[in-house]
Coordinates of C-alpha atoms in Angstrom, one line a residue:
X1 CA 93.2 130.0 94.6
X2 CA 95.1 132.9 96.1
X3 CA 98.2 133.7 94.2
X4 CA 101.6 132.9 95.5
X5 CA 103.1 135.8 97.5
X6 CA 106.2 137.6 96.6
X7 CA 108.6 139.1 99.2
X8 CA 107.1 140.9 102.1
X9 CA 109.7 143.7 102.4
X10 CA 107.5 146.3 100.7
X11 CA 104.6 148.6 101.5
X12 CA 101.2 146.9 101.6
X13 CA 97.8 148.5 101.3
X14 CA 94.8 147.2 103.2
X15 CA 91.9 145.7 101.4
X16 CA 88.5 147.5 101.4
X17 CA 86.5 146.8 104.5
X18 CA 83.4 144.7 104.4
X19 CA 80.0 146.0 105.3
X20 CA 79.4 143.8 108.3
X21 CA 76.0 142.4 109.3
X22 CA 74.4 142.9 112.7
X23 CA 75.9 139.6 114.0
X24 CA 79.5 140.9 114.1
X25 CA 80.0 142.4 117.5
X26 CA 83.3 144.2 117.4
X27 CA 83.3 146.4 114.3
X28 CA 81.5 149.7 114.3
X29 CA 80.7 150.6 110.7
X30 CA 83.3 148.1 109.6
X31 CA 86.0 149.6 111.8
X32 CA 88.4 146.9 113.1
X33 CA 91.1 149.2 114.3
X34 CA 92.4 148.7 117.9
X35 CA 92.5 152.0 119.8
X36 CA 95.9 153.2 120.9
X37 CA 98.0 150.6 119.0
X38 CA 100.1 150.7 115.8
X39 CA 102.5 148.2 114.3
X40 CA 105.8 149.5 112.9
X41 CA 108.2 147.5 110.7
X42 CA 111.6 149.2 110.4
X43 CA 113.7 148.9 107.3
X44 CA 116.6 146.4 107.6
X45 CA 119.3 149.1 107.9
X46 CA 117.4 151.0 110.6
X47 CA 116.8 147.8 112.5
X48 CA 120.5 147.0 112.4
X49 CA 121.3 150.5 113.8
X50 CA 118.9 150.3 116.8
X51 CA 120.4 151.2 120.1
X52 CA 117.4 150.5 122.4
X53 CA 116.7 147.2 124.0
X54 CA 113.2 146.1 123.1
X55 CA 111.8 142.9 124.6
X56 CA 109.7 140.3 122.8
X57 CA 107.3 140.5 125.7
X58 CA 107.7 141.2 129.4
X59 CA 105.2 138.5 130.4
X60 CA 102.7 138.7 133.2
X61 CA 100.3 141.7 133.5
X62 CA 103.0 144.4 133.4
X63 CA 104.0 146.5 130.4
X64 CA 107.3 146.8 128.6
X65 CA 109.7 149.4 129.9
X66 CA 110.6 150.3 126.3
X67 CA 109.2 153.6 125.0
X68 CA 111.6 154.1 122.1
X69 CA 113.4 152.1 119.4
X70 CA 116.8 153.8 119.5
X71 CA 116.4 155.2 116.0
X72 CA 116.4 159.0 116.3
X73 CA 114.1 160.0 113.5
X74 CA 111.5 157.4 114.6
X75 CA 111.8 158.1 118.3
X76 CA 111.0 161.7 117.8
X77 CA 107.7 160.8 116.2
X78 CA 107.0 158.1 118.8
X79 CA 107.5 160.7 121.6
X80 CA 104.9 163.0 120.1
X81 CA 102.5 160.1 119.8
X82 CA 102.9 159.3 123.5
X83 CA 104.4 155.9 122.8
X84 CA 104.9 153.4 125.6
X85 CA 105.0 149.6 126.0
X86 CA 106.9 148.8 122.8
X87 CA 107.5 145.0 122.2
X88 CA 108.9 143.0 119.3
X89 CA 106.6 140.6 117.5
X90 CA 109.4 138.0 117.0
X91 CA 113.1 137.5 117.8
X92 CA 115.4 139.6 115.7
X93 CA 117.3 137.7 112.9
X94 CA 121.0 137.7 112.6
X95 CA 122.1 140.9 110.9
X96 CA 125.4 139.4 109.5
X97 CA 123.5 136.5 107.9
X98 CA 121.0 139.0 106.4
X99 CA 123.8 141.1 105.0
X100 CA 125.5 138.1 103.4
X101 CA 122.2 137.0 101.8
X102 CA 121.8 140.6 100.4
X103 CA 125.2 140.4 98.8
X104 CA 124.3 137.1 97.3
X105 CA 121.0 138.4 95.9
X106 CA 119.0 136.1 98.2
X107 CA 115.5 137.4 99.2
X108 CA 115.2 138.3 102.8
X109 CA 113.4 135.6 104.8
X110 CA 110.0 136.4 106.3
X111 CA 111.3 135.6 109.8
X112 CA 113.7 138.6 109.4
X113 CA 110.8 140.9 108.5
X114 CA 108.8 139.8 111.6
X115 CA 112.0 140.3 113.7
X116 CA 112.1 144.0 112.9
X117 CA 108.3 144.5 113.5
X118 CA 107.1 146.1 116.7
X119 CA 103.8 146.7 118.5
X120 CA 103.7 150.2 119.9
X121 CA 101.0 151.4 122.3
X122 CA 100.3 155.1 122.0
X123 CA 98.1 157.7 123.6
X124 CA 94.5 156.6 123.0
X125 CA 93.6 160.2 122.1
X126 CA 95.7 159.8 118.9
X127 CA 93.9 158.1 116.0
X128 CA 95.9 155.0 115.1
X129 CA 95.5 155.5 111.4
X130 CA 96.9 159.0 111.6
X131 CA 99.7 157.9 113.8
X132 CA 100.5 155.0 111.4
X133 CA 100.5 157.5 108.4
X134 CA 103.0 159.8 110.2
X135 CA 105.3 156.9 111.0
X136 CA 104.9 155.3 107.5
X137 CA 106.2 158.5 105.9
X138 CA 109.6 158.2 107.7
X139 CA 112.6 156.9 105.6
X140 CA 113.5 154.5 108.4
X141 CA 110.1 152.8 108.4
X142 CA 109.2 150.1 105.9
X143 CA 105.5 150.0 106.9
X144 CA 103.4 151.3 109.7
X145 CA 99.8 150.3 110.2
X146 CA 97.1 150.2 112.9
X147 CA 96.8 147.0 114.8
X148 CA 93.5 145.3 114.0
X149 CA 90.9 143.2 115.8
X150 CA 90.5 139.5 114.8
X151 CA 87.3 137.7 115.9
X152 CA 86.2 134.1 116.0
X153 CA 84.2 133.3 112.9
X154 CA 81.3 131.6 114.6
X155 CA 77.5 131.9 114.9
X156 CA 75.9 130.3 117.9
X157 CA 73.4 127.5 117.2
X158 CA 71.2 124.9 118.9
X159 CA 73.4 123.2 121.6
X160 CA 71.1 120.1 121.5
X161 CA 71.7 119.2 117.9
X162 CA 73.3 115.8 118.2
X163 CA 74.3 114.5 114.7
X164 CA 77.8 114.8 113.3
X165 CA 76.5 115.0 109.8
X166 CA 79.6 116.8 108.5
X167 CA 81.8 113.7 108.9
X168 CA 79.6 111.6 106.8
X169 CA 79.2 114.4 104.2
X170 CA 82.9 114.6 103.6
X171 CA 83.3 110.8 103.5
X172 CA 85.4 110.6 106.6
X173 CA 84.4 107.0 107.4
X174 CA 85.8 105.8 104.1
X175 CA 88.9 107.8 104.7
X176 CA 89.3 106.0 108.1
X177 CA 89.7 102.7 106.2
X178 CA 93.0 104.2 104.9
X179 CA 94.2 106.2 107.9
X180 CA 92.8 107.4 111.2
X181 CA 95.6 110.0 111.4
X182 CA 99.1 109.9 112.8
X183 CA 100.5 110.9 116.2
X184 CA 103.5 112.4 114.2
X185 CA 101.2 115.0 112.5
X186 CA 100.5 118.2 114.5
X187 CA 97.7 120.7 113.8
X188 CA 98.0 124.1 115.5
X189 CA 94.7 125.6 116.5
X190 CA 95.3 129.3 116.6
X191 CA 92.1 130.4 118.4
X192 CA 90.8 131.0 121.9
X193 CA 92.8 128.1 123.4
X194 CA 91.5 124.6 124.2
X195 CA 89.9 123.1 127.3
X196 CA 93.1 121.5 128.4
X197 CA 91.3 118.9 130.6
X198 CA 88.7 117.8 128.1
X199 CA 88.7 114.0 128.1
X200 CA 88.1 113.9 124.3
X201 CA 91.1 116.2 123.7
X202 CA 93.6 116.0 126.5
X203 CA 95.3 112.8 125.4
X204 CA 95.9 114.3 121.9
X205 CA 97.4 117.7 123.0
X206 CA 101.0 118.8 122.6
X207 CA 102.4 121.8 124.4
X208 CA 101.1 125.1 123.1
X209 CA 101.2 128.8 124.2
X210 CA 99.0 131.7 125.2
X211 CA 100.0 134.6 122.8
X212 CA 97.3 137.0 123.8
X213 CA 98.7 140.4 124.9
X214 CA 96.1 143.2 124.9
X215 CA 97.8 145.0 127.7
X216 CA 96.6 145.6 131.3
X217 CA 93.7 147.9 130.3
X218 CA 92.5 147.2 126.7
X219 CA 89.7 149.3 125.3
X220 CA 86.8 147.3 123.9
X221 CA 84.3 148.6 121.5
X222 CA 81.3 150.3 123.1
X223 CA 78.8 147.8 124.7
X224 CA 81.5 145.1 125.3
X225 CA 83.8 144.2 128.1
X226 CA 86.9 142.0 128.3
X227 CA 87.0 139.1 130.8
X228 CA 89.6 136.5 131.8
X229 CA 93.2 136.2 130.8
X230 CA 94.1 138.9 128.2
X231 CA 97.1 140.8 129.5
X232 CA 100.2 138.5 129.5
X233 CA 101.6 135.7 127.5
X234 CA 102.3 132.3 129.2
X235 CA 102.4 128.6 128.5
X236 CA 98.8 127.9 129.5
X237 CA 96.5 128.3 126.5
X238 CA 93.3 127.6 128.5
X239 CA 90.1 128.3 126.6
X240 CA 87.6 130.8 128.2
X241 CA 85.4 131.1 125.2
X242 CA 84.7 127.6 123.9
X243 CA 85.4 128.4 120.3
X244 CA 88.9 126.9 120.1
X245 CA 87.8 123.8 122.0
X246 CA 85.0 123.3 119.5
X247 CA 87.3 123.7 116.5
X248 CA 89.9 121.3 118.0
X249 CA 87.3 118.5 118.5
X250 CA 86.4 118.6 114.8
X251 CA 90.0 118.3 113.8
X252 CA 90.8 115.5 116.2
X253 CA 89.2 113.8 119.2
X254 CA 89.7 110.5 121.1
X255 CA 87.4 108.4 118.9
X256 CA 85.9 104.9 118.8
X257 CA 85.6 105.0 122.6
X258 CA 81.8 105.0 122.9
X259 CA 82.0 108.5 124.5
X260 CA 81.4 112.0 123.2
X261 CA 82.2 112.7 119.5
X262 CA 84.6 111.5 116.8
X263 CA 87.2 113.8 115.3
X264 CA 88.4 113.7 111.7
X265 CA 91.7 112.5 113.0
X266 CA 91.7 109.8 115.8
X267 CA 95.4 110.1 116.4
X268 CA 96.3 113.5 115.1
X269 CA 97.9 115.8 117.7
X270 CA 96.6 119.3 118.5
X271 CA 98.8 122.2 119.4
X272 CA 96.6 124.9 121.2
X273 CA 97.9 128.4 120.5
X274 CA 95.8 131.1 122.1
X275 CA 95.4 134.3 120.1
X276 CA 91.8 135.2 121.1
X277 CA 90.4 136.1 124.5
X278 CA 87.0 136.3 126.0
X279 CA 84.8 139.4 125.3
X280 CA 81.2 139.7 126.5
X281 CA 78.4 141.9 125.1
X282 CA 76.9 143.7 128.1
X283 CA 73.3 143.9 126.7
X284 CA 72.7 140.2 126.4
X285 CA 75.8 138.4 127.7
X286 CA 76.8 137.1 124.3
X287 CA 80.4 135.7 124.4
X288 CA 82.8 135.9 121.6
X289 CA 86.6 135.5 121.1
X290 CA 88.7 138.5 120.0
X291 CA 92.4 139.3 119.7
X292 CA 94.7 141.3 117.6
X293 CA 96.5 140.7 114.3
X294 CA 99.8 141.3 116.1
X295 CA 99.1 138.4 118.4
X296 CA 97.8 136.2 115.5
X297 CA 101.1 136.9 113.7
X298 CA 103.1 135.9 116.8
X299 CA 101.0 132.8 117.1
X300 CA 101.6 131.7 113.5
X301 CA 105.3 132.2 114.1
X302 CA 105.2 130.1 117.3
X303 CA 103.3 127.3 115.6
X304 CA 105.6 127.2 112.6
X305 CA 108.7 127.1 114.8
X306 CA 107.4 124.4 117.2
X307 CA 106.5 121.6 114.9
X308 CA 103.1 122.3 113.5
X309 CA 102.4 120.7 110.1
X310 CA 98.9 122.3 109.7
X311 CA 97.6 125.6 111.1
X312 CA 93.9 126.3 111.4
X313 CA 92.6 129.9 111.9
X314 CA 88.9 130.1 112.4
X315 CA 89.1 133.9 112.8
X316 CA 89.4 137.1 110.8
X317 CA 88.3 140.6 110.1
X318 CA 88.0 142.8 107.0
X319 CA 91.5 144.4 106.8
X320 CA 95.0 143.0 106.1
X321 CA 98.1 143.7 108.1
X322 CA 101.7 143.4 106.9
X323 CA 102.9 141.5 109.9
X324 CA 100.2 138.9 109.6
X325 CA 100.8 138.4 105.9
X326 CA 104.5 138.0 106.6
X327 CA 103.8 135.4 109.3
X328 CA 101.7 133.4 107.0
X329 CA 104.4 133.6 104.3
X330 CA 106.9 132.4 106.9
X331 CA 104.8 129.4 107.9
X332 CA 104.2 128.4 104.2
X333 CA 108.0 128.8 103.6
X334 CA 108.5 126.2 106.3
X335 CA 106.1 123.7 104.7
X336 CA 103.1 124.4 106.9
X337 CA 99.6 124.0 105.5
X338 CA 97.7 127.2 106.5
X339 CA 93.8 126.9 106.6
X340 CA 91.5 129.8 107.5
X341 CA 87.7 130.5 107.6
X342 CA 86.2 132.8 104.9
X343 CA 84.2 134.8 107.4
X344 CA 80.5 135.2 108.3
X345 CA 79.1 138.5 107.0
X346 CA 77.6 136.9 103.8
X347 CA 79.3 139.5 101.6
X348 CA 81.9 139.2 98.8
X349 CA 84.4 141.3 100.8
X350 CA 87.6 139.5 101.8
X351 CA 88.4 138.5 105.4
X352 CA 91.9 138.1 106.6
X353 CA 93.8 135.8 107.1
X354 CA 91.7 133.8 104.7
X355 CA 92.4 136.2 101.8
X356 CA 96.2 136.2 102.1
X357 CA 98.2 134.4 99.4
X358 CA 98.8 130.6 99.9
X359 CA 96.1 130.3 102.6
X360 CA 93.5 127.6 102.0
X361 CA 90.3 129.6 102.4
X362 CA 87.2 127.7 103.5
X363 CA 83.5 128.4 103.0
X364 CA 80.6 126.8 104.8
X365 CA 77.8 124.7 103.4
X366 CA 74.5 123.3 104.8
X367 CA 73.6 119.6 104.9
X368 CA 71.9 119.9 101.5
X369 CA 75.3 121.1 100.0
X370 CA 74.1 124.6 99.4
X371 CA 76.1 127.6 100.6
X372 CA 75.3 128.8 104.2
X373 CA 73.8 132.2 103.9
X374 CA 76.4 133.7 106.2
X375 CA 79.4 132.3 104.3
X376 CA 81.5 135.0 102.6
X377 CA 82.3 134.6 98.9
X378 CA 85.1 135.8 96.6
X379 CA 87.7 134.7 94.1
X380 CA 90.2 133.6 96.8
X381 CA 87.9 130.8 98.1
X382 CA 89.5 127.4 97.8
X383 CA 87.0 124.8 99.1
X384 CA 83.8 124.3 101.0
X385 CA 83.0 122.2 104.1
X386 CA 80.1 121.6 106.6
X387 CA 79.5 124.7 108.7
X388 CA 75.9 124.5 110.0
X389 CA 74.8 122.5 113.1
X390 CA 78.2 121.1 113.8
X391 CA 78.5 119.1 117.0
X392 CA 81.9 119.0 118.7
X393 CA 83.7 119.4 122.0
X394 CA 83.1 122.3 124.3
X395 CA 84.1 123.8 127.6
X396 CA 83.9 121.9 130.9
X397 CA 84.4 118.6 129.1
X398 CA 81.1 119.0 127.3
X399 CA 79.7 119.1 123.8
X400 CA 77.9 121.8 121.8
X401 CA 76.5 122.5 118.4
X402 CA 77.7 125.6 116.5
X403 CA 77.7 127.2 113.1
X404 CA 80.0 129.3 111.0
X405 CA 82.9 129.2 108.6
X406 CA 84.8 128.6 111.9
X407 CA 83.3 125.2 111.9
X408 CA 84.0 124.5 108.2
X409 CA 87.7 125.4 108.4
X410 CA 88.7 122.7 110.9
X411 CA 87.1 120.0 108.6
X412 CA 89.7 121.0 106.0
X413 CA 92.5 121.2 108.5
X414 CA 91.6 117.8 109.8
X415 CA 91.6 116.2 106.3
X416 CA 94.9 118.0 105.5
X417 CA 96.4 116.2 108.6
X418 CA 95.0 112.8 107.3
X419 CA 96.7 113.4 103.9
X420 CA 100.0 114.3 105.6
X421 CA 99.7 111.1 107.7
X422 CA 99.3 109.0 104.5
X423 CA 102.2 110.6 102.8
X424 CA 104.5 112.6 105.1
X425 CA 106.7 113.7 102.2
X426 CA 104.0 115.9 100.6
X427 CA 104.6 119.6 100.6
X428 CA 102.0 122.2 101.8
X429 CA 101.4 123.1 98.1
X430 CA 100.9 119.5 97.2
X431 CA 98.4 118.9 100.0
X432 CA 96.4 122.0 99.0
X433 CA 96.3 120.8 95.4
X434 CA 95.1 117.4 96.5
X435 CA 92.3 118.9 98.6
X436 CA 91.1 121.1 95.8
X437 CA 91.4 118.5 93.0
X438 CA 89.5 115.8 94.9
X439 CA 86.6 118.1 96.0
X440 CA 83.1 117.4 94.8
X441 CA 82.2 120.2 92.4
X442 CA 79.5 122.5 93.7
X443 CA 77.6 125.2 91.7
X444 CA 74.3 127.1 92.1
X445 CA 73.5 126.8 88.4
X446 CA 74.7 124.3 85.8
X447 CA 76.5 126.9 83.8
X448 CA 78.7 128.0 86.8
X449 CA 82.4 127.2 86.4
X450 CA 84.4 125.2 88.8
X451 CA 86.1 126.7 90.7
X452 CA 83.7 129.5 91.4
X453 CA 83.4 132.4 93.9
X454 CA 80.8 130.8 96.1
X455 CA 82.1 127.2 96.6
X456 CA 85.7 127.3 95.3
X457 CA 86.5 123.8 94.0
X458 CA 83.6 122.3 95.8
X459 CA 82.9 120.1 98.8
X460 CA 85.8 118.6 100.7
X461 CA 86.1 114.8 100.2
X462 CA 88.3 113.1 102.8
X463 CA 88.2 109.7 101.2
X464 CA 89.2 110.9 97.7
X465 CA 91.9 113.1 99.2
X466 CA 93.7 110.3 101.2
X467 CA 93.4 107.9 98.3
X468 CA 94.9 110.3 95.9
X469 CA 97.7 111.0 98.4
X470 CA 98.4 107.3 98.8
X471 CA 98.4 106.6 95.0
X472 CA 98.1 103.2 93.3
X473 CA 99.9 100.3 94.8
X474 CA 100.5 96.8 93.3
X475 CA 99.8 93.6 95.3
X476 CA 101.5 90.5 94.0
X477 CA 99.8 87.1 93.9
X478 CA 100.0 84.4 96.6
X479 CA 101.0 81.0 95.0
X480 CA 100.7 77.6 96.5
X481 CA 103.2 75.2 94.8
X482 CA 102.3 71.5 94.9
X483 CA 105.4 69.4 94.9
X484 CA 105.4 66.3 92.7
X485 CA 107.7 64.5 95.1
X486 CA 107.8 65.5 98.8
X487 CA 111.1 67.1 99.8
X488 CA 112.8 66.7 103.2
X489 CA 113.5 70.0 104.8
X490 CA 115.2 70.7 108.1
X491 CA 116.3 74.4 108.1
X492 CA 115.0 77.7 106.8
X493 CA 115.7 78.3 103.2
X494 CA 115.8 81.4 101.0
X495 CA 113.6 81.1 97.9
X496 CA 114.1 83.4 94.9
X497 CA 111.1 83.8 92.6
X498 CA 111.0 86.1 89.5
X499 CA 107.8 88.0 90.5
X500 CA 108.5 88.3 94.2
X501 CA 112.2 88.8 94.6
X502 CA 114.0 87.0 97.5
X503 CA 111.8 85.6 100.2
X504 CA 112.8 84.0 103.5
X505 CA 110.5 81.0 104.0
X506 CA 110.6 79.5 107.5
X507 CA 110.2 75.7 107.2
X508 CA 109.6 73.4 110.2
X509 CA 112.4 73.0 112.7
X510 CA 112.0 69.2 112.7
X511 CA 113.0 67.4 109.5
X512 CA 109.9 66.1 107.7
X513 CA 108.5 65.7 104.3
X514 CA 107.0 68.8 102.8
X515 CA 104.3 68.2 100.2
X516 CA 103.4 71.8 99.5
X517 CA 104.9 75.3 100.2
X518 CA 102.6 78.3 100.6
X519 CA 104.4 81.4 99.3
X520 CA 103.1 84.9 100.2
X521 CA 104.8 87.5 98.0
X522 CA 105.6 90.9 99.7
X523 CA 102.2 92.6 100.1
X524 CA 101.2 96.3 100.1
X525 CA 97.8 97.7 101.0
X526 CA 95.8 98.1 97.8
X527 CA 95.1 95.7 95.0
X528 CA 95.9 96.5 91.4
X529 CA 95.9 93.2 89.4
X530 CA 98.8 93.0 87.1
X531 CA 98.7 90.1 84.5
X532 CA 102.0 88.2 84.3
X533 CA 103.2 86.3 81.3
X534 CA 106.0 83.9 81.9
X535 CA 107.8 82.6 78.8
X536 CA 111.4 81.7 77.9
X537 CA 113.7 79.2 76.2
X538 CA 115.3 77.9 79.4
X539 CA 114.2 75.0 81.6
X540 CA 112.3 77.3 83.9
X541 CA 109.9 80.2 83.5
X542 CA 111.8 83.1 81.9
X543 CA 110.3 86.4 80.6
X544 CA 110.0 86.7 76.9
X545 CA 109.3 83.2 75.4
X546 CA 106.7 80.4 75.2
X547 CA 105.6 78.6 78.4
X548 CA 108.2 75.8 78.7
X549 CA 105.8 73.6 80.5
X550 CA 103.1 73.6 77.8
X551 CA 100.3 75.0 79.9
X552 CA 99.1 77.9 77.8
X553 CA 97.6 80.9 79.7
X554 CA 97.9 79.1 83.1
X555 CA 100.9 80.7 84.7
X556 CA 100.3 79.2 88.2
X557 CA 100.1 75.7 86.8
X558 CA 103.1 76.3 84.7
X559 CA 105.0 77.7 87.6
X560 CA 104.0 74.8 89.8
X561 CA 105.3 72.3 87.2
X562 CA 108.5 74.2 86.9
X563 CA 108.9 74.4 90.6
X564 CA 108.4 70.6 90.9
X565 CA 111.0 70.1 88.2
X566 CA 113.4 72.2 90.2
X567 CA 112.7 70.1 93.3
X568 CA 113.2 66.9 91.4
X569 CA 116.5 68.2 90.0
X570 CA 117.7 69.1 93.4
X571 CA 116.7 65.7 94.9
X572 CA 118.6 63.9 92.2
X573 CA 121.7 66.0 92.7
X574 CA 121.3 68.0 89.5
X575 CA 121.4 71.8 88.9
X576 CA 118.8 74.3 89.7
X577 CA 116.1 74.4 87.0
X578 CA 115.9 78.2 87.4
X579 CA 119.6 78.6 86.8
X580 CA 120.3 80.7 89.9
X581 CA 119.6 78.7 93.1
X582 CA 116.0 78.1 93.9
X583 CA 117.1 77.0 97.4
X584 CA 120.1 78.7 98.9
X585 CA 121.4 78.0 102.4

């Protein structure tokens, strides 16, 4: 229900921060700002005039050698802020092409905006919001903002809970009668990575990437520590948290194999794109996944450029960033369905990326179809899905049960992939409309409207969605024609029938008398009975007149008589009773 976005080449303001509950580990008093980091987007002219060479990322655990942008006014401020380790968020676009588009009045593409956006690491003694304000005031800068934490939207639950109630609740088994997914449809899981060797996932994985870059010495919030792979991008998106693996198993898993769990898609492919790394609470060892909005933006761009049809983001925090919003807009412009979790603080404050325009925002329900207490609300909510006691794949080839809007979001992403499999030509907007319009309405009181701020359009319905995507299809009848006089047939013949078109009927290779011919008209997959009236003034069935064979209301009998007349006419050397060659060599 989020409105369609306009261009991104303008200043954006952050949404109000939510008052987070005690379960959220990384935000102190709602503060999701990453110490010592700002994101700077230059105006197009300034970006074209840059003289410094700034890498996309150096890779490994080192830092970039760039400490300036080659734009004098900006560099002077960056030097005062102690800037170092400057990297691009995306490859730069072609300046000539952008200039031509500007002359033609064509809006600048989102990829161009991301291409002139930079993550800048600064002295940690400088407050990022103050540094961003100073940079934002420069004429050469389109927008400057603090980099912000993004956290996995999950609440740990009983790992022994063994029922996949969510699949039945969304009518997935009925949807599987229509499609079990397609290997040509790819869902990007932008998360903590995936257990790349998990037997329920490994056969369905396509190449992904580890986009996490928190630098060699990131500063966690007090009481937490970073662990594992967090300092350099590479092509190994291995999960060290478990969250991304759990999300991936709901979307797709090797199914109907008497092992483990079933996924919504049995053949859907998963692209693991790691944007969250492992963080541990020192007091009790609680593990969560965290990353930055800059890395999430880069991950979205990677997924959109490398064949993803659907993106799932079970992550978020209370504040928007320009680069993340631009990345979402870029993905949507390429036809990608973007799905995100609403967040878990139980408030009505927005969480991003779910609250960006054109994102399908997903809330969580319990098995009784009531809203999960932790699930955030708001006017941008689109749809609800199971999010409590969800059993799925986990680290070390195992299974676990978890809860959160993180678990609800992949249900929607998985069904979006089924819809895409049924009708590949559907656009992202059309798929979103199908998911919303086929949802089961949910409301707390009878007078509540649908959609509403607690459930959106209601409970996801996989079966209704795939059926609507497929649409009505007509099956034509199968007719057995009894021949009045057996006909001798030696070679295949082509039969033309009014209601079937031209059919190739393979008759026996040896010449022998044929007493009946079974004709199967071209068949599609669902039945819609269409009554056929055959009338006409000619010697055979023709549309528009009385039954020439005198068998009122019995088309099959009339057709059989007409067919027999045609055979007799052929045997006696006469013309075709249908007037256009019932049998043609």
